[in-house]
Amino acid sequence: MAFLAGALCLVLGWRLALALEGGMLYPRESPSRELKDLSGLWSFRVDWSEQRDAGFVQRWYRQPLRQSGPVIDMPVPASFNDITQDPNLRKYVGWAWYEKEVLPPARWLQKEAGTRVVLRIGSAHYYSIVWVNGVQVTEHEGGHLPFEVEIDNFLRPMEMCRITVAINNTLTPHTLPPGTIQYFKDESMYPKDYFVQNTKFDFFNYAGIHRPVILYTTPSAYIDDITVTTDLIENVGLLQYLVSVRGSPHCSLTLTLRDRDGDVVATANGSAGELKVLDPNLWWPYLMNEQPGYLYYLEVTLSAVVNGEVLEDKYTQPVGFRTVRVTSTQFLINGKPFYFHGVNKHEDADIRGKGLDWSLIVKDFNLLRWLGANAFRTSHYPYAEEIMELCDAYGIVVIDECPGVGMRDSANFGNRSLQHHLVVMEELIRRDKNRPSVVMWSVANEPASELPPAAYYFKTVIAHTKAMDPTRPVTFITNTNYARDQGAPYVDVICVNSYFSWYHDPGHLEVIQLQLDSQFENWYKTHQKPIIQSEYGADAVAGLHSDPPLMFSEEYQTAVLKEYHTIFDQKRKEYVIGELIWNFADFMTEQGTMRVLGNKKGIFTRQRQPKSAAFLLKERYWRLANESRLLSSQHDNACFPPSQAFKCT
């Protein structure tokens, strides 16, 4: 197992140097770009050797995987843990090998076409090494963000392309999230070389290729990255843009901004500048306007000369005109107070684990609409780009969180961890910087921020995040005592988790209001910053009832929420700017005496059926929306607008 930790550290310095070479635009088809989705069945094998290194020693990547041993079919995207009946695979730690053979279209490989072919992996947990036709082409650390590599030099016309991906799900004190490997030496109690992966976060460490793998093309001179920011001055919308180009120094750029109907509202030329739109339709959150999630479309066209030939590349970037500002008591979107009434979620479901599933995604958005939720936090890692696309289109506000969860030990706050944390924030901001739905970055969840190293650590991470994106506030989610939290002075919004009458004073509903009121008063008096109750709740086993309410019953979960809501209604008139229930749905965790087939704090079951608390929250959230007087009380007929098609001309 020493090889596991060694391999994870082997290229850390290389990754730090190369993490942000180039942009990470979301793949979209256009007249100059094609996509080929590689989702489906891949060949799969885990490495059961003692050191988990047989795949490297025997060079499994040099030939089809089936030739070096038995393989099974594995769906992509999906976690591998729950696909088979093998309990050892479910809890496997080490290297897992995936392989797919694909025939690229012949036109992609014609030399005169001047085409780049890019392999893009939406996410793979945790550490990935990628080969194409037996040649290593890239590696990546981190389980929740995309990475890509140009592979046209490794392809041969009219021949199959063999893509091999080795994934290691081992977590160390310096990964994000962190973990430890514990070895058991007593052979009278444990098998020889027995070890387990320990973590200090409360969700199952699913592993695999979790998001789509695609091949896409661009011309050899191409639009590499686009950055947009928006502002409002009276009735004029301002859109600042910056476009980077690769592949040719001899190029020109034209930009056309279209509204939802396809009408041109502004044009420009050049790689940087500003577009002005008179009386723009603003991007508003769901339930705050009759047209939530209004998007414009910035069409960027590149003309470049390469080897005497003119090449053209087109890319369309969705844009929402909106502003965000924080005061000592309010969170303002487009200058109007915004109150977060929403949920925390997980990418989690039966069988597929964290694998992307369109049916589940659409179901969840329909439940959010039914519930009257206007926001969620990507607890505790960045969610799929496909989910973020719909947040933009539907007007669902997002607190975008990095995988900084389980940071409970002083070893998690050293320079090595800090360097990697900074890279992760760079990758997250590079991916989501243009999304109007993202209104705040979260750099961690429930870290041991009372430890002395946490002050410098979070001061550095937050300053780095703001330097990369000065347009959004930054926070982290705390459960540390207000007087001991070393990181709180550096956040813009206080986000606090508490579970009164559950983890603290379990069963005593009568203490909630007093303790919650004290919590809010202490935090606000200390920091004079607006506060979000970023987690609260109680476990409830669906169908378990008790009157009077007893713990784990649906009635107790509902009673806890009611006690919290009483104080929320008092404090939201002052400085509390939001409430996010924990959790949207039940989810899987590691096995333990406190967990019966996972965490049951969801207001929906893992199969997305409502518990009693869901109806309580629905009534509350619609009441909060209607109190804004910006929405008709006929809320049962409210719905999301249809997802807007991207137009390229």
XYZ file of C-alpha atoms in Angstrom:
649
model
C 0.000 0.000 0.000
C 2.986 2.317 0.212
C 2.745 2.523 -3.567
C -0.733 4.065 -3.240
C 0.465 7.044 -1.245
C 3.639 7.331 -3.299
C 1.793 7.466 -6.589
C -0.533 10.155 -5.292
C 2.427 12.333 -4.372
C 4.568 11.545 -7.386
C 3.387 14.338 -9.654
C 2.011 16.855 -7.163
C 4.622 19.458 -8.074
C 3.947 18.949 -11.780
C 0.242 19.435 -11.237
C 0.802 22.641 -9.326
C 2.758 24.018 -12.231
C 0.365 22.933 -14.965
C -3.068 23.060 -13.305
C -4.266 26.135 -15.143
C -2.569 25.843 -18.486
C -5.471 26.703 -20.767
C -9.174 27.206 -20.262
C -11.900 24.696 -19.432
C -14.906 25.738 -21.501
C -17.947 23.498 -21.212
C -18.089 21.395 -24.400
C -20.717 22.676 -26.827
C -21.255 21.737 -30.436
C -20.982 24.489 -33.025
C -20.285 24.728 -36.767
C -16.586 24.296 -35.911
C -16.832 21.835 -33.015
C -18.053 18.239 -32.818
C -18.660 16.014 -29.778
C -18.536 12.242 -29.380
C -19.918 10.942 -26.074
C -18.135 7.835 -24.768
C -20.742 7.030 -22.114
C -21.763 3.392 -21.950
C -20.030 0.148 -21.030
C -16.288 0.160 -20.412
C -13.995 -2.775 -19.592
C -13.095 -2.740 -15.911
C -10.778 -4.403 -13.433
C -9.484 -3.549 -9.983
C -5.943 -4.370 -8.925
C -6.088 -6.867 -6.056
C -2.308 -7.250 -5.740
C -0.877 -6.630 -2.289
C 0.739 -3.337 -3.257
C -2.003 -2.470 -5.774
C 0.764 -2.007 -8.346
C 0.362 -5.030 -10.662
C -1.216 -2.855 -13.350
C 1.907 -0.694 -13.510
C 4.437 -3.493 -13.102
C 2.736 -5.567 -15.818
C 1.892 -2.494 -17.930
C -1.781 -3.232 -18.387
C -2.075 -0.060 -20.453
C 0.204 -1.434 -23.218
C -2.424 -3.841 -24.575
C -6.189 -4.319 -24.399
C -7.136 -4.833 -20.762
C -8.820 -8.167 -21.494
C -5.461 -9.600 -22.583
C -3.866 -9.143 -19.165
C -6.647 -10.773 -17.171
C -10.397 -10.997 -16.637
C -12.535 -7.871 -17.034
C -16.161 -7.025 -16.359
C -18.497 -4.489 -17.923
C -18.719 -1.224 -15.998
C -21.117 1.614 -16.854
C -19.729 5.112 -17.333
C -20.685 7.453 -15.790
C -21.247 5.627 -12.488
C -19.528 4.720 -9.260
C -18.221 1.167 -9.376
C -18.990 0.373 -5.729
C -22.651 -0.727 -5.950
C -22.710 -2.197 -9.465
C -21.874 -5.804 -8.506
C -22.755 -8.161 -5.652
C -19.148 -8.254 -4.445
C -18.838 -6.643 -0.982
C -15.073 -6.396 -1.436
C -15.495 -4.238 -4.535
C -17.893 -1.983 -2.649
C -15.210 -1.107 -0.098
C -12.207 -1.419 -2.437
C -9.310 1.001 -1.968
C -6.612 1.280 -4.613
C -6.227 1.398 -8.375
C -9.208 0.633 -10.598
C -8.676 0.300 -14.355
C -11.105 1.360 -17.089
C -10.776 0.896 -20.840
C -12.795 1.916 -23.894
C -12.111 1.377 -27.571
C -13.597 3.922 -29.938
C -13.287 4.685 -33.649
C -12.891 8.442 -34.218
C -14.518 9.782 -37.406
C -12.025 9.697 -40.281
C -12.574 13.381 -41.045
C -11.133 14.280 -37.625
C -7.757 12.825 -38.577
C -7.306 14.313 -42.027
C -4.125 16.385 -41.839
C -5.433 19.049 -44.182
C -8.435 19.599 -41.885
C -6.248 21.102 -39.142
C -8.359 19.531 -36.388
C -7.563 19.170 -32.685
C -9.062 16.134 -30.946
C -9.485 16.552 -27.199
C -10.269 13.886 -24.601
C -12.258 15.325 -21.695
C -13.220 13.569 -18.462
C -15.938 15.338 -16.477
C -14.681 13.863 -13.200
C -13.030 10.720 -11.882
C -12.492 10.049 -8.203
C -9.841 10.572 -6.953
C -6.502 10.412 -8.801
C -6.402 9.597 -12.527
C -3.758 8.543 -15.049
C -4.789 8.358 -18.702
C -3.219 6.498 -21.638
C -4.195 6.600 -25.318
C -3.068 3.593 -27.353
C -0.607 2.697 -24.611
C 0.952 6.172 -24.294
C 0.431 8.194 -21.120
C -1.173 11.515 -22.046
C -2.170 13.127 -18.746
C -2.905 12.715 -15.050
C -5.068 14.637 -12.647
C -5.572 14.941 -8.905
C -9.061 15.573 -7.583
C -12.384 13.807 -7.873
C -14.956 16.470 -8.770
C -13.591 18.707 -11.512
C -12.976 18.157 -15.231
C -9.656 17.639 -16.968
C -8.732 17.251 -20.610
C -5.857 16.616 -22.978
C -5.246 16.965 -26.715
C -4.776 13.490 -28.228
C -4.797 13.860 -32.034
C -1.048 13.083 -32.194
C -1.755 9.665 -30.645
C -4.503 8.653 -33.074
C -4.183 6.752 -36.347
C -6.654 7.065 -39.264
C -9.112 4.186 -39.663
C -7.863 2.486 -36.466
C -9.514 1.993 -33.100
C -8.446 4.357 -30.325
C -7.907 2.581 -26.996
C -8.416 4.825 -23.961
C -7.196 3.495 -20.605
C -7.884 5.264 -17.316
C -6.454 4.146 -13.969
C -8.175 5.666 -10.939
C -6.988 5.604 -7.340
C -9.554 6.419 -4.643
C -7.034 6.528 -1.777
C -7.352 9.607 0.439
C -4.383 10.902 2.436
C -4.000 13.754 4.948
C -3.062 16.031 2.029
C -5.805 15.197 -0.467
C -9.045 17.143 -0.709
C -11.042 15.681 0.920
C -8.434 14.193 3.256
C -8.322 10.745 4.811
C -5.915 8.241 6.322
C -5.003 4.608 5.728
C -5.014 2.584 8.959
C -3.062 -0.683 9.126
C -3.871 -3.486 11.574
C -0.825 -5.552 12.556
C -2.366 -8.028 15.018
C -2.743 -11.164 12.884
C -4.715 -12.878 15.653
C -7.439 -10.291 15.053
C -7.038 -9.284 11.405
C -5.862 -10.904 8.162
C -2.299 -10.273 7.037
C -1.738 -6.798 5.517
C -5.221 -5.693 6.577
C -5.983 -1.994 6.229
C -8.968 0.351 6.000
C -9.552 3.843 4.605
C -10.631 6.273 7.343
C -12.325 9.591 6.657
C -13.895 12.295 8.782
C -16.798 13.199 6.528
C -20.279 11.736 6.644
C -20.906 10.421 3.147
C -19.760 7.338 1.292
C -16.471 7.677 -0.581
C -17.840 6.532 -3.932
C -15.261 6.028 -6.678
C -15.194 5.689 -10.438
C -15.677 7.769 -13.571
C -18.594 9.836 -12.335
C -19.282 12.199 -15.225
C -19.265 11.933 -19.023
C -16.133 11.147 -20.985
C -16.182 12.807 -24.384
C -14.054 13.456 -27.419
C -14.478 16.870 -28.967
C -12.826 18.772 -31.764
C -11.739 22.318 -32.499
C -9.719 23.846 -35.308
C -5.979 24.004 -34.684
C -6.440 27.711 -33.909
C -9.224 27.918 -31.384
C -11.043 29.843 -28.676
C -9.372 28.602 -25.512
C -11.192 30.522 -22.777
C -13.840 33.191 -22.233
C -14.321 35.264 -19.083
C -17.386 37.458 -18.637
C -18.476 39.718 -15.803
C -21.577 41.881 -15.650
C -22.609 45.085 -13.942
C -25.621 47.393 -13.899
C -25.523 51.178 -14.011
C -29.040 52.534 -13.825
C -30.815 50.977 -16.844
C -27.680 49.906 -18.712
C -26.253 46.415 -18.508
C -22.472 46.203 -18.850
C -20.753 43.013 -19.986
C -16.987 42.931 -19.733
C -15.346 40.128 -21.696
C -11.909 38.613 -22.137
C -11.224 35.952 -24.778
C -8.037 33.920 -25.048
C -6.959 32.255 -28.285
C -4.433 29.513 -28.968
C -2.918 28.171 -32.129
C -2.223 31.357 -34.093
C -0.968 34.890 -33.427
C -2.695 36.084 -36.598
C -6.356 36.201 -35.722
C -9.414 38.382 -35.286
C -12.424 38.032 -32.998
C -16.020 39.165 -33.442
C -18.627 38.970 -30.692
C -22.406 39.012 -31.014
C -24.727 39.114 -28.014
C -28.207 37.704 -28.584
C -31.232 37.664 -26.313
C -33.415 34.641 -25.558
C -35.285 35.093 -28.829
C -32.110 35.206 -30.902
C -32.236 38.945 -31.585
C -28.891 40.785 -31.682
C -28.577 43.315 -28.847
C -24.853 44.201 -29.038
C -21.709 43.497 -31.046
C -17.981 44.007 -30.577
C -14.556 43.105 -31.920
C -11.312 42.141 -30.238
C -10.172 39.918 -27.399
C -11.203 42.281 -24.580
C -13.805 44.954 -24.178
C -17.246 45.898 -22.973
C -20.748 45.453 -24.381
C -23.629 47.692 -23.337
C -27.293 46.645 -23.336
C -30.066 49.157 -22.699
C -32.779 47.908 -20.318
C -31.494 44.335 -20.175
C -33.568 41.448 -18.892
C -31.833 40.653 -15.620
C -30.966 37.200 -14.325
C -33.267 36.731 -11.338
C -33.512 33.822 -8.906
C -36.457 31.445 -9.069
C -39.579 32.922 -7.388
C -38.101 36.423 -7.435
C -39.309 37.296 -10.931
C -41.733 35.990 -13.522
C -38.785 35.248 -15.826
C -36.189 33.568 -13.586
C -32.877 32.569 -15.063
C -32.986 34.846 -18.107
C -29.947 34.174 -20.274
C -28.313 35.969 -23.160
C -25.908 34.218 -25.526
C -22.494 35.598 -26.390
C -21.414 34.188 -29.772
C -17.654 34.398 -30.192
C -16.211 33.876 -33.675
C -12.501 33.467 -34.296
C -10.867 33.858 -37.710
C -7.212 32.840 -37.775
C -4.538 32.199 -40.343
C -2.605 28.936 -39.943
C -0.065 27.930 -42.594
C -1.651 30.327 -45.047
C -5.143 28.915 -44.507
C -8.021 30.751 -42.823
C -9.637 28.751 -40.005
C -12.810 29.674 -38.118
C -13.926 28.640 -34.630
C -17.230 29.475 -32.971
C -18.300 29.132 -29.347
C -21.454 30.359 -27.587
C -21.236 31.395 -23.932
C -24.477 31.829 -21.936
C -24.527 35.100 -19.986
C -26.766 36.398 -17.220
C -26.867 40.065 -16.241
C -26.845 40.153 -12.456
C -24.931 41.699 -9.579
C -24.152 40.439 -6.082
C -23.360 42.576 -3.047
C -23.135 41.866 0.673
C -23.800 44.343 3.488
C -23.564 43.799 7.220
C -27.161 42.546 7.284
C -28.188 41.677 3.724
C -27.348 39.680 0.615
C -28.314 41.688 -2.467
C -28.938 40.319 -5.953
C -29.471 43.062 -8.523
C -29.724 45.490 -5.624
C -32.636 43.694 -3.948
C -32.495 41.662 -0.716
C -32.273 37.942 -1.336
C -33.178 35.348 1.293
C -31.800 31.854 0.742
C -34.553 29.297 1.374
C -33.253 26.047 0.042
C -31.401 22.816 0.611
C -28.088 21.074 0.881
C -27.713 18.143 -1.497
C -25.470 15.263 -2.459
C -24.731 13.653 -5.773
C -26.008 10.312 -4.527
C -28.499 7.646 -5.605
C -29.122 3.927 -5.564
C -26.851 1.734 -7.708
C -25.176 4.560 -9.662
C -23.675 6.210 -6.533
C -22.337 9.583 -7.657
C -22.644 8.832 -11.367
C -24.404 11.459 -13.470
C -28.003 10.456 -14.260
C -30.226 12.786 -16.301
C -33.474 11.276 -15.004
C -32.395 11.872 -11.425
C -31.189 15.400 -12.195
C -34.507 16.433 -13.757
C -36.467 14.771 -10.951
C -34.476 16.705 -8.364
C -35.073 20.027 -10.100
C -38.799 19.281 -10.263
C -38.766 18.551 -6.530
C -36.937 21.819 -5.884
C -39.653 23.639 -7.835
C -42.407 21.816 -5.940
C -40.694 22.655 -2.667
C -40.315 26.353 -3.466
C -36.543 26.198 -2.938
C -34.561 29.018 -4.535
C -31.029 27.882 -3.672
C -28.729 25.045 -2.745
C -25.153 24.506 -1.663
C -23.003 22.005 -3.568
C -22.227 20.130 -0.367
C -19.474 19.026 -0.150
C -17.800 19.219 -3.573
C -18.413 20.780 -6.989
C -21.429 19.267 -8.757
C -21.626 18.195 -12.389
C -21.559 20.922 -15.031
C -24.843 19.560 -16.361
C -26.474 20.415 -13.022
C -24.908 23.866 -13.035
C -26.205 24.484 -16.566
C -29.759 23.939 -15.346
C -29.229 26.190 -12.314
C -28.285 28.971 -14.731
C -31.322 28.310 -16.921
C -33.827 27.849 -14.085
C -32.670 30.593 -11.732
C -31.546 28.357 -8.865
C -28.962 30.184 -6.745
C -25.810 28.198 -5.898
C -23.227 28.375 -3.133
C -20.392 26.623 -4.969
C -18.314 24.520 -2.583
C -14.938 22.875 -3.097
C -14.153 19.393 -1.642
C -12.662 20.857 1.548
C -14.578 18.535 3.873
C -13.242 16.335 6.662
C -10.376 18.710 7.482
C -10.370 17.815 11.168
C -6.662 17.237 11.866
C -3.713 19.627 12.093
C -2.032 17.622 9.309
C -4.733 18.940 6.953
C -3.527 22.533 7.398
C 0.115 22.281 6.323
C 1.747 23.877 3.303
C 1.278 20.772 1.181
C -2.459 20.741 1.777
C -2.640 24.494 1.298
C -0.914 24.387 -2.092
C -3.327 21.750 -3.351
C -6.317 23.653 -1.932
C -5.297 26.736 -3.903
C -5.100 24.707 -7.111
C -8.541 23.222 -6.493
C -10.028 26.688 -6.049
C -8.369 27.805 -9.283
C -9.848 24.824 -11.131
C -13.302 25.430 -9.633
C -13.324 29.133 -10.499
C -11.979 28.444 -13.983
C -14.912 26.064 -14.531
C -17.768 28.076 -12.972
C -16.647 31.722 -13.182
C -19.200 32.654 -15.869
C -22.243 31.139 -14.181
C -24.839 33.686 -12.986
C -26.313 31.068 -10.649
C -23.083 30.946 -8.628
C -23.284 33.814 -6.143
C -20.736 32.725 -3.528
C -17.727 30.416 -3.196
C -17.336 28.101 -0.210
C -13.785 26.976 0.494
C -14.549 24.326 3.140
C -17.171 22.570 5.231
C -16.820 22.167 8.995
C -13.012 22.335 9.178
C -11.259 22.339 12.528
C -11.069 26.103 12.252
C -10.368 26.474 15.971
C -6.833 25.148 15.407
C -4.101 27.831 15.330
C -2.910 26.971 11.764
C -6.426 27.601 10.462
C -6.019 31.381 10.671
C -3.196 31.597 8.136
C -4.643 28.739 6.090
C -8.058 30.288 5.503
C -6.726 33.815 5.234
C -4.573 32.552 2.352
C -7.240 30.432 0.637
C -9.865 33.168 0.839
C -7.480 35.892 -0.348
C -6.435 33.696 -3.264
C -10.061 33.014 -4.163
C -10.916 36.717 -4.097
C -7.874 37.558 -6.185
C -9.090 35.154 -8.872
C -12.696 36.362 -8.647
C -13.316 39.737 -6.968
C -16.987 39.725 -8.071
C -18.308 37.136 -5.598
C -18.265 36.849 -1.803
C -16.387 33.962 -0.183
C -17.307 31.871 2.827
C -16.692 28.556 4.496
C -19.161 26.573 6.570
C -18.348 26.359 10.264
C -19.497 24.395 13.298
C -16.791 25.848 15.538
C -17.545 27.984 18.571
C -17.894 31.636 17.549
C -15.211 32.768 20.000
C -12.607 30.248 18.795
C -13.054 30.252 15.027
C -9.771 31.377 13.446
C -11.094 31.643 9.892
C -14.320 33.576 10.392
C -12.690 37.040 10.294
C -11.851 36.484 6.621
C -15.256 35.409 5.238
C -17.897 37.745 3.817
C -20.891 35.754 5.085
C -21.059 33.638 8.243
C -22.385 30.159 7.409
C -22.999 28.095 10.529
C -24.137 24.498 11.043
C -25.890 23.394 14.225
C -27.957 20.393 15.299
C -29.570 21.386 18.572
C -31.623 18.568 20.150
C -29.906 16.076 17.851
C -26.128 15.873 18.264
C -26.415 18.306 21.181
C -29.006 17.639 23.923
C -30.586 14.810 21.903
C -34.327 14.536 22.381
C -34.720 17.917 24.094
C -36.768 20.030 21.708
C -37.305 22.636 24.425
C -33.701 23.901 24.227
C -33.618 24.653 20.499
C -34.979 28.191 20.472
C -32.795 29.410 23.335
C -29.629 27.839 21.930
C -30.304 28.994 18.371
C -31.018 32.542 19.472
C -27.761 32.579 21.455
C -25.866 31.181 18.476
C -27.058 33.937 16.154
C -26.521 36.739 18.657
C -23.008 35.600 19.530
C -21.913 35.280 15.911
C -23.379 38.595 14.840
C -22.069 40.594 17.803
C -18.602 39.162 17.206
C -18.340 39.659 13.426
C -21.122 42.021 12.279
C -21.713 39.947 9.145
C -24.894 38.443 7.717
C -25.561 34.836 8.708
C -26.877 31.781 6.870
C -28.012 28.733 8.811
C -26.187 26.467 6.399
C -27.228 23.169 8.012
C -29.862 22.047 10.491
C -32.139 19.051 10.764
C -32.695 15.605 12.243
C -32.735 12.006 11.034
C -36.124 10.479 10.236
C -36.773 6.936 9.110
C -39.547 7.141 6.515
C -42.753 5.630 7.874
C -41.601 5.675 11.507
C -44.135 7.606 13.605
C -44.313 8.654 17.230
C -46.611 10.945 19.232
C -45.253 12.593 21.329
C -42.365 13.050 18.894
C -39.376 10.800 19.541
C -36.030 10.797 17.779
C -35.865 9.199 14.316
C -39.606 9.557 13.778
C -41.039 11.779 11.055
C -42.821 13.754 13.772
C -39.556 14.515 15.573
C -37.888 15.728 12.389
C -40.838 18.035 11.752
C -40.832 19.285 15.336
C -37.125 20.165 15.149
C -37.710 22.186 11.994
C -40.611 24.099 13.524
C -38.492 25.139 16.515
C -35.737 26.397 14.227
C -38.214 28.256 12.021
C -39.530 30.252 14.959
C -36.109 31.810 15.516
C -35.423 32.148 11.783
C -38.542 34.278 11.464
C -37.304 36.586 14.212
C -33.728 36.917 13.014
C -34.387 37.245 9.273
C -35.802 40.648 10.098
C -32.328 41.568 11.340
C -29.256 39.806 9.903
C -30.103 36.174 9.069
C -30.141 35.922 5.280
C -30.884 32.261 4.693
C -31.724 28.739 5.794
C -30.609 25.540 4.072
C -32.024 22.263 5.353
C -29.797 19.255 5.822
C -30.604 17.371 3.686
C -32.585 17.327 0.468
C -32.593 13.497 0.346
C -31.272 10.564 2.346
C -27.814 9.493 1.210
C -25.315 6.696 1.681
C -22.553 6.843 4.292
C -19.922 4.510 5.641
C -21.310 1.825 7.911
C -21.484 2.692 11.591
C -23.596 2.392 14.689
C -25.085 5.867 14.080
C -26.111 5.137 10.486
C -28.802 2.690 9.314
C -28.119 2.294 5.586
C -26.968 5.888 5.395
C -27.874 9.328 6.678
C -31.651 9.764 7.092
C -31.790 13.540 7.490
C -33.321 13.953 4.052
C -36.763 15.492 3.720
C -37.051 13.065 0.799
C -35.974 9.435 0.851
C -33.072 8.325 -1.289
C -35.732 7.286 -3.822
C -37.094 10.879 -3.759
C -40.329 10.192 -1.879
C -41.389 12.950 0.568
C -41.386 12.633 4.334
C -43.649 14.796 6.490
C -40.955 17.468 6.766
C -41.065 18.035 3.004
C -44.654 19.269 3.223
C -43.775 21.532 6.145
C -40.896 23.071 4.185
C -43.026 23.421 1.067
C -45.580 25.478 2.985
C -42.840 27.595 4.547
C -40.825 28.230 1.391
C -43.837 29.287 -0.645
C -44.927 31.572 2.170
C -41.465 33.159 2.239
C -41.598 33.650 -1.525
C -45.062 35.184 -1.415
C -44.062 37.547 1.382
C -41.624 39.131 -1.066
C -44.695 40.396 -2.976
C -42.852 39.712 -6.194
C -44.799 36.569 -6.991
C -48.479 35.709 -7.253
C -49.850 33.555 -4.454
C -51.026 31.073 -7.094
C -47.842 29.125 -6.550
C -49.140 25.676 -7.398
C -49.116 26.652 -11.070
C -45.566 28.045 -11.003
C -42.972 26.143 -12.941
C -39.499 26.367 -14.393
C -39.138 27.890 -17.837
C -38.033 25.373 -20.465
C -34.302 24.926 -20.705
C -33.079 27.357 -23.341
C -31.476 26.043 -26.493
C -28.038 27.339 -27.376
C -27.976 28.951 -30.788
C -25.004 29.053 -33.112
C -25.064 30.733 -36.491
